[in-house]
CSV table of C-alpha atoms and ligand atoms in Angstrom, one decimal:
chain,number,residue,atom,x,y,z
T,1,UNK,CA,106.2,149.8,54.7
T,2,UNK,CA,109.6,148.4,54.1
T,3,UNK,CA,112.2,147.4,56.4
T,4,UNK,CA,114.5,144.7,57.5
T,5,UNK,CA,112.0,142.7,59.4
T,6,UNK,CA,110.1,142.7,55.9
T,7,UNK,CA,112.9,142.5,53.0
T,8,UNK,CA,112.7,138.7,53.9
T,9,UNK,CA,110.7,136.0,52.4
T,10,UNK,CA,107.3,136.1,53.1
T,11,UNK,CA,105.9,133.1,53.7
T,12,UNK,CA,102.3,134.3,54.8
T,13,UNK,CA,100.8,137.3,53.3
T,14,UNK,CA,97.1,138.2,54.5
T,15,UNK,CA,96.3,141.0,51.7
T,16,UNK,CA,93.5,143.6,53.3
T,17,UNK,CA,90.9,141.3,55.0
T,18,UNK,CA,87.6,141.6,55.7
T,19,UNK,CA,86.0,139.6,57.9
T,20,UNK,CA,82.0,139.2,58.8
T,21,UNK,CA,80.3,136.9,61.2
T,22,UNK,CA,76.8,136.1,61.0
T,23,UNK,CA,76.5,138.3,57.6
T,24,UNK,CA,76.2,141.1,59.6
T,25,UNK,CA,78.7,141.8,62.1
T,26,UNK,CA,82.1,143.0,60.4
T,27,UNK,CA,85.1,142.6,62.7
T,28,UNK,CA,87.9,142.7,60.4
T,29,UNK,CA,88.0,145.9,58.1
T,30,UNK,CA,91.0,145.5,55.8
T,31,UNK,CA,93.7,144.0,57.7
T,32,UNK,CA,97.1,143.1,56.0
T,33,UNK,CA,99.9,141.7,58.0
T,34,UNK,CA,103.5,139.6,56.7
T,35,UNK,CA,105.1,136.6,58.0
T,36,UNK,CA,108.7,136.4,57.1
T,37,UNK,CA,109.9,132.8,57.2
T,38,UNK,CA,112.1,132.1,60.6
T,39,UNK,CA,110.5,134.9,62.1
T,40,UNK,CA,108.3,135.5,65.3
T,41,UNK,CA,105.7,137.8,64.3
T,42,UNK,CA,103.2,139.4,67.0
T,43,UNK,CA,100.0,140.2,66.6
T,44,UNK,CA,98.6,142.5,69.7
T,45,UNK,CA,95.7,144.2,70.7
T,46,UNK,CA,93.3,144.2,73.7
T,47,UNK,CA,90.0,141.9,74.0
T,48,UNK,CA,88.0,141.6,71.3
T,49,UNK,CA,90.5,143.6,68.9
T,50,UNK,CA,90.5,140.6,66.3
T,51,UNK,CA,93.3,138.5,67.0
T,52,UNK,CA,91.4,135.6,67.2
T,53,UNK,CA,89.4,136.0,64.0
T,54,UNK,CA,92.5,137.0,62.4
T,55,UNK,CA,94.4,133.5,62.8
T,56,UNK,CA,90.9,131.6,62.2
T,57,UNK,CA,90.7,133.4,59.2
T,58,UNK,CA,94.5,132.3,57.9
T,59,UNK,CA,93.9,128.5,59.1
T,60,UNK,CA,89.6,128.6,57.7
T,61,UNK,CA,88.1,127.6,61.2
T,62,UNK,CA,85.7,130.5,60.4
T,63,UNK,CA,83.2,128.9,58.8
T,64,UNK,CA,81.9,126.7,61.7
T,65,UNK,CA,82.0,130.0,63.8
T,66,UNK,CA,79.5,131.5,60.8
T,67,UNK,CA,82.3,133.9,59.8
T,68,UNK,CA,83.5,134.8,56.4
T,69,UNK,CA,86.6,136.4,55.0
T,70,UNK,CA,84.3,138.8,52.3
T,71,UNK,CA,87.2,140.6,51.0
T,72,UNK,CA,90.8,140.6,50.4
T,73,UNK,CA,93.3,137.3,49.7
T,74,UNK,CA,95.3,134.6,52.3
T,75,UNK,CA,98.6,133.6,50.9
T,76,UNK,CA,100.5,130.8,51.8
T,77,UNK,CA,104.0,130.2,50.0
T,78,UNK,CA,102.3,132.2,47.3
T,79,UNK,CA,99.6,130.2,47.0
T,80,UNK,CA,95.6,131.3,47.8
T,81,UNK,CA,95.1,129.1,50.9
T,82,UNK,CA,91.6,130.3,51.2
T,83,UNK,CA,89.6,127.5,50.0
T,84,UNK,CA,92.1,124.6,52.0
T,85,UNK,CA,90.5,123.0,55.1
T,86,UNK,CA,92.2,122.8,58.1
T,87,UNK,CA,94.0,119.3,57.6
T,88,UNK,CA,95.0,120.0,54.5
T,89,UNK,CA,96.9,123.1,55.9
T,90,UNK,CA,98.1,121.1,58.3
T,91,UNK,CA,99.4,119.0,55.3
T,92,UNK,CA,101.3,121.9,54.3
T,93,UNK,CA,103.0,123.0,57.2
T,94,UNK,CA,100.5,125.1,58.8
T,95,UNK,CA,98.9,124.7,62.5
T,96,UNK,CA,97.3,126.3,65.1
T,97,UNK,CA,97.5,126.4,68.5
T,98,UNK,CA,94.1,127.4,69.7
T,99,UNK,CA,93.1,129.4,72.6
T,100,UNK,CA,92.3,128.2,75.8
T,101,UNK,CA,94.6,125.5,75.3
T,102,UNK,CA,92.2,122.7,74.2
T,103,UNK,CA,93.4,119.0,75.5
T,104,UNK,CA,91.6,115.8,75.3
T,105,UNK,CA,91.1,115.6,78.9
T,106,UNK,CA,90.6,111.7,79.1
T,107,UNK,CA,93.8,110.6,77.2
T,108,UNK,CA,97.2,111.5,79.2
T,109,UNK,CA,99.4,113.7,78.2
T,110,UNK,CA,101.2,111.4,75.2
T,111,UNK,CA,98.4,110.2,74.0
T,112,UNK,CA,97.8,113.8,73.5
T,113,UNK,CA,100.9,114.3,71.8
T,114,UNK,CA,100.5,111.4,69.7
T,115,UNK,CA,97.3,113.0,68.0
T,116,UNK,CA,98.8,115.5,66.7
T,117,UNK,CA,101.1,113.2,64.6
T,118,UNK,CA,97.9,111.5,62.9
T,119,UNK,CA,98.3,113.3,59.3
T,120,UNK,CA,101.7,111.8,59.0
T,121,UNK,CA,103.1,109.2,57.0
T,122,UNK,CA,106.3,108.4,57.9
T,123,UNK,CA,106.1,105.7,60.2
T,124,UNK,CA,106.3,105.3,63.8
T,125,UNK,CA,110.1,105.2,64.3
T,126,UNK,CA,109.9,108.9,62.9
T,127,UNK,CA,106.4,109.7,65.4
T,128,UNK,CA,108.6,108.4,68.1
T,129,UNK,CA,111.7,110.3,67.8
T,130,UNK,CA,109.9,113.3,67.5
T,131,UNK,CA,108.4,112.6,70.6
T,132,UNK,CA,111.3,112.4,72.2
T,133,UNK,CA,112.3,115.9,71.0
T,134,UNK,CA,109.0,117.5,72.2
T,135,UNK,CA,109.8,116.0,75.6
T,136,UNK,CA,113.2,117.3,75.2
T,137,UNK,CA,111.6,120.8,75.2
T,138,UNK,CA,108.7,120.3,77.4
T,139,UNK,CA,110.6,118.7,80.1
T,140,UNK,CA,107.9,118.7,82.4
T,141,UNK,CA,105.5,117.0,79.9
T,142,UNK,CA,107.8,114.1,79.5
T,143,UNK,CA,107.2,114.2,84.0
T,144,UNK,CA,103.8,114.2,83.3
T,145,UNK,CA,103.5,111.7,80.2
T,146,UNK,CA,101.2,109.4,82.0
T,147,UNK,CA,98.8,111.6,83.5
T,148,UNK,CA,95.4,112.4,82.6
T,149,UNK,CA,95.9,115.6,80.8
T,150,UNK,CA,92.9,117.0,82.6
T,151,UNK,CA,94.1,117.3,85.8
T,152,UNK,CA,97.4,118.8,84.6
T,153,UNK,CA,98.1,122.3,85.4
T,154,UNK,CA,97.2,125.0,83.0
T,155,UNK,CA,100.9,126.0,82.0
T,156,UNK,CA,101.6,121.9,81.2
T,157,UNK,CA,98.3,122.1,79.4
T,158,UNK,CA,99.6,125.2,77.1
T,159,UNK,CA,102.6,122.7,76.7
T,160,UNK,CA,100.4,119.8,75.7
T,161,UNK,CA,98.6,122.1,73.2
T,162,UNK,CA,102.3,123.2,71.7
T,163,UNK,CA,103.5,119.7,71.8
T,164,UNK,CA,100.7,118.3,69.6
T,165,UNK,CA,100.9,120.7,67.5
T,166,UNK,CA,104.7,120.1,66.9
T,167,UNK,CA,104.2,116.4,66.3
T,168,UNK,CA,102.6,117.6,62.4
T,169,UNK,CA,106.3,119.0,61.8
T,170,UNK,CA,104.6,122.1,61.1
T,171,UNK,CA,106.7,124.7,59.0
T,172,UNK,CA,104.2,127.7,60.7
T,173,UNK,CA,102.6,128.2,64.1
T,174,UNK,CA,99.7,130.3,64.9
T,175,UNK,CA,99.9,130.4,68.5
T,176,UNK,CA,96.7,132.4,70.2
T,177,UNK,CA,97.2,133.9,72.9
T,178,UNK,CA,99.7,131.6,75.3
T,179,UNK,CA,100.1,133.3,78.0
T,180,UNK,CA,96.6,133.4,78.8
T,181,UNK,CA,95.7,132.4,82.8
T,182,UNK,CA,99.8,131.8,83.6
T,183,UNK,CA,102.1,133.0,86.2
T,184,UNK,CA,104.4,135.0,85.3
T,185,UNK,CA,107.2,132.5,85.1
T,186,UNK,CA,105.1,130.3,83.1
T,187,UNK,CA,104.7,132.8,80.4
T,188,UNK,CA,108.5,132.8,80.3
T,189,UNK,CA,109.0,129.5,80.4
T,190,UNK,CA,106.7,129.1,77.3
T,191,UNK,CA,108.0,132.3,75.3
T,192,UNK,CA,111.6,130.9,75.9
T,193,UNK,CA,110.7,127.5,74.7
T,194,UNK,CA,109.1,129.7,71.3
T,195,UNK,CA,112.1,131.4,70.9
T,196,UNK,CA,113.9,127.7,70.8
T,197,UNK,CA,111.9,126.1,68.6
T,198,UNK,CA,112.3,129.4,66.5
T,199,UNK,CA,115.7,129.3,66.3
T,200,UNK,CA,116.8,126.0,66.9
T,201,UNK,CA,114.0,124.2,64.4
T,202,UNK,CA,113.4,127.2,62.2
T,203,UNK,CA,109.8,127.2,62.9
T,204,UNK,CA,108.0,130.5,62.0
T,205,UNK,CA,105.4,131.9,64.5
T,206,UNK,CA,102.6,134.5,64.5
T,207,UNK,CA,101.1,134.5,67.6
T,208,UNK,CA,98.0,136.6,69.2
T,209,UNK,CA,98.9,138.3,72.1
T,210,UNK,CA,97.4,140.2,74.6
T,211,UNK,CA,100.6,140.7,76.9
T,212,UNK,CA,102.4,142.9,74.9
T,213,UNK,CA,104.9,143.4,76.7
T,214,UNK,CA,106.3,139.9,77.0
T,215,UNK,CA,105.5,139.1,73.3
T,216,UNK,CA,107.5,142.0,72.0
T,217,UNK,CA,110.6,141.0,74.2
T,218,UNK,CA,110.1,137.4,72.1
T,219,UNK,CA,109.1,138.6,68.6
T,220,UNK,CA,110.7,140.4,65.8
T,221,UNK,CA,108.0,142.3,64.3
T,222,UNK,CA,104.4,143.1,65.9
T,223,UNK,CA,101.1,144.4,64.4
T,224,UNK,CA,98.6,146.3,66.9
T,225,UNK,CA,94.9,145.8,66.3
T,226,UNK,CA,92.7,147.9,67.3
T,227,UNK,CA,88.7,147.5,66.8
T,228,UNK,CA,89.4,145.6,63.2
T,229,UNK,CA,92.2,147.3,62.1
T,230,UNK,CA,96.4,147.3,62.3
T,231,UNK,CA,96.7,151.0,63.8
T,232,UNK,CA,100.5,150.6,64.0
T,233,UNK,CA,103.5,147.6,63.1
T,234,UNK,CA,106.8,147.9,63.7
T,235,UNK,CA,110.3,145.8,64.3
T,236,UNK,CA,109.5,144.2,67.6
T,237,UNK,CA,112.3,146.5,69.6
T,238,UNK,CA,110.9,150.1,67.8
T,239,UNK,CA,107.1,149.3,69.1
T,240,UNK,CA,108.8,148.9,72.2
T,241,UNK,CA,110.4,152.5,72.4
T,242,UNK,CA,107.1,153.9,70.7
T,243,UNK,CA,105.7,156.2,73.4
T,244,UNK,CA,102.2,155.7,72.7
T,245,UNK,CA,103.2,151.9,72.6
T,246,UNK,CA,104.5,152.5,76.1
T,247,UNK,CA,101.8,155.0,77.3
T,248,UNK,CA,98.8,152.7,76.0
T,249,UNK,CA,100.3,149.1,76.3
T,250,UNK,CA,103.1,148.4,77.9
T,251,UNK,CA,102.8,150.8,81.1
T,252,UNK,CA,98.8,149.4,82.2
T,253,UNK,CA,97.6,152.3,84.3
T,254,UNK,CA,94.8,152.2,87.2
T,255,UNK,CA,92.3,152.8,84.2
T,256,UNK,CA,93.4,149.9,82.3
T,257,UNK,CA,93.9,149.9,78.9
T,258,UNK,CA,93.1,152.6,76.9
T,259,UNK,CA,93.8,152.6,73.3
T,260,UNK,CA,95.4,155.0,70.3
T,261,UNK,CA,91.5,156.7,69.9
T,262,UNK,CA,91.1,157.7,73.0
T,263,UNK,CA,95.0,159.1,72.4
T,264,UNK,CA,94.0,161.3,70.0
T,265,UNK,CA,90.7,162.6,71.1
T,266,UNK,CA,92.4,163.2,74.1
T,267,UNK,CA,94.9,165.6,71.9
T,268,UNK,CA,92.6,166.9,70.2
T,269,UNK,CA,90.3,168.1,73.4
T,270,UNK,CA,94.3,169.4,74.9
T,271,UNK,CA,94.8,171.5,71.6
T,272,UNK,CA,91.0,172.9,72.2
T,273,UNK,CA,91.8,173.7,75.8
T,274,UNK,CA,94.9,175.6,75.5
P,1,ATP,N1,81.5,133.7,66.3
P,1,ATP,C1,81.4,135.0,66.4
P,1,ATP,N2,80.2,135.6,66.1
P,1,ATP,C2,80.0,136.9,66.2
P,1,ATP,N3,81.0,137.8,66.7
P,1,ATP,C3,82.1,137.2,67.0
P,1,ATP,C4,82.4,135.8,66.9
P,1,ATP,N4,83.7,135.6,67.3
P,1,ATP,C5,84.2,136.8,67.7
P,1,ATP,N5,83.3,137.8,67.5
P,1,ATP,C6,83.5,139.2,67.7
P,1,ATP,O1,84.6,139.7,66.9
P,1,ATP,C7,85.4,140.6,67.6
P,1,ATP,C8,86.8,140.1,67.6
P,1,ATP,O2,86.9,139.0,68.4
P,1,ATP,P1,88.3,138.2,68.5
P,1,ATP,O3,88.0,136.9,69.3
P,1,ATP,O4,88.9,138.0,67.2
P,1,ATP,O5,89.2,139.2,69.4
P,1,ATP,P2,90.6,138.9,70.1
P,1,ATP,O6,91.4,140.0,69.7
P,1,ATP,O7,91.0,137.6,69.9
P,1,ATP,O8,90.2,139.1,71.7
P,1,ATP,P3,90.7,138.4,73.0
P,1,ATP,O9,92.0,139.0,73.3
P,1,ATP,O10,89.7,138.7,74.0
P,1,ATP,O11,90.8,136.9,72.7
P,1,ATP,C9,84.7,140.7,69.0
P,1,ATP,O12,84.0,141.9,69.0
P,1,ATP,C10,83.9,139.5,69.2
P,1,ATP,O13,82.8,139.8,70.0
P,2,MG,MG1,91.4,136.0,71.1
């Protein structure tokens, strides 16, 4: 599918993926998504859809999970990224920010920051002004600089995360799921701090969201996962007038989620009743 969202430069194609996990459980079956450089991209879908496994699969932290991208091709740039370990994707501008937010507990909050710059060469003058800059938009880690980062709150630990992740100068995020466990005004506080570092550093995102709604407000283009599979992508503002988008994800009804299946065997069991 071609549009405007797409005409731009790719700068990560994942070319129909499968993924297995234990050499017998296949989660992913054929997925293909595009990250145009500068963009937000979105990837959605409810729990256990493949988000996750998707981003492991771009930045190769599947193998110590027992999972294996059997079929289909990672590109980077243009280049097959399949075979890079994570550092040296970090080396080439690529990091993720894992789920669950994942801080050293013991070290404070710069020292936390400070580990993310350990692949760089540049020299500490550099490290240090960057730091600066991640403070400038975390201002509430730059508050918090000297505390333990495990007794920080959950939304300054989402920061942390973000901020060390910064400090590589990556050129591409992968940002799972951060809006996980926040207040509302938390999530915006982060997604508006995305959307800056988008714009104002040109840094390209794909991130795994389950909050649809607040992701496709922030995003440019989304992909929906369903069960293994993209079921539907769109420009960010089209999924959000979709009606089945807005029927089965952005308007959560008593009986939670349902998903585009249960859409059309409920259409098909209409068309038999009447
Ligand atoms: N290491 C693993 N071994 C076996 N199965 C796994 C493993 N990790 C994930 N899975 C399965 O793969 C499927 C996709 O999981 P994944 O974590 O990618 O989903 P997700 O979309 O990120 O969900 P969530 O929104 O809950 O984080 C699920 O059915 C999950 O149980
Ligand atoms: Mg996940």
């Amino acid at each position: 599918m071609l549009d405007a969202g797409h005409t731009d430069e790719a700068l990560l194609e994942v070319n129909n993926i499968e993924v297995i996990y234990n050499h017998v459980i296949l989660v992913l079956k054929g997925v293909s998504l595009s990250v145009p450089k500068g963009g937000i991209t979105a990837l959605l879908g409810g729990n256990g859809a493949g988000k996750t496994t998707t981003l492991k699969a771009i930045s190769n932290l599947l193998r110590s999970e027992r999972g294996d991208v059997t079929k289909g091709s990672i590109e980077y740039r243009g280049n097959n990224i399949q075979d890079l370990d994570p550092a040296d994707l970090v080396k080439n501008g690529v990091i993720q920010v894992m789920e669950g937010r994942h801080c050293f507990e013991h070290l404070t909050v710069e020292e936390n920051l400070l580990t993310g710059a350990y692949t760089r060469t540049d020299g500490k003058a550099n490290i240090q002004a960057d730091l600066e800059k991640v403070y400038a938009y975390f201002p509430r880690l730059k508050e918090r600089r000297k505390s333990q980062a495990g007794y920080t709150s959950g939304g300054e630990q989402q920061m942390v995360a973000m901020g060390r992740g910064l400090m590589s100068k990556p050129e591409m995020i992968l940002l799972d799921e951060p809006s996980m466990g926040l207040a509302p005004q938390l999530v915006e506080e982060i997604f508006t701090i995305v959307k800056n570092l988008n714009e104002q550093e040109g840094v390209t995102f794909l991130l795994a969201e389950q909050n649809t709604n607040v992701a496709l407000r922030f995003a440019n283009y989304g992909y929906i996962l369903e069960s293994g599979r993209v079921v539907m992508d769109g420009p960010a503002d089209e999924l959000r007038e979709n009606p089945d988008v807005k029927e089965f994800y952005l308007g959560m009804s008593d009986e939670g989620r349902k998903s585009f299946r249960d859409v059309r065997s409920y259409r098909r069991r209409k068309r038999w009743l009447s």
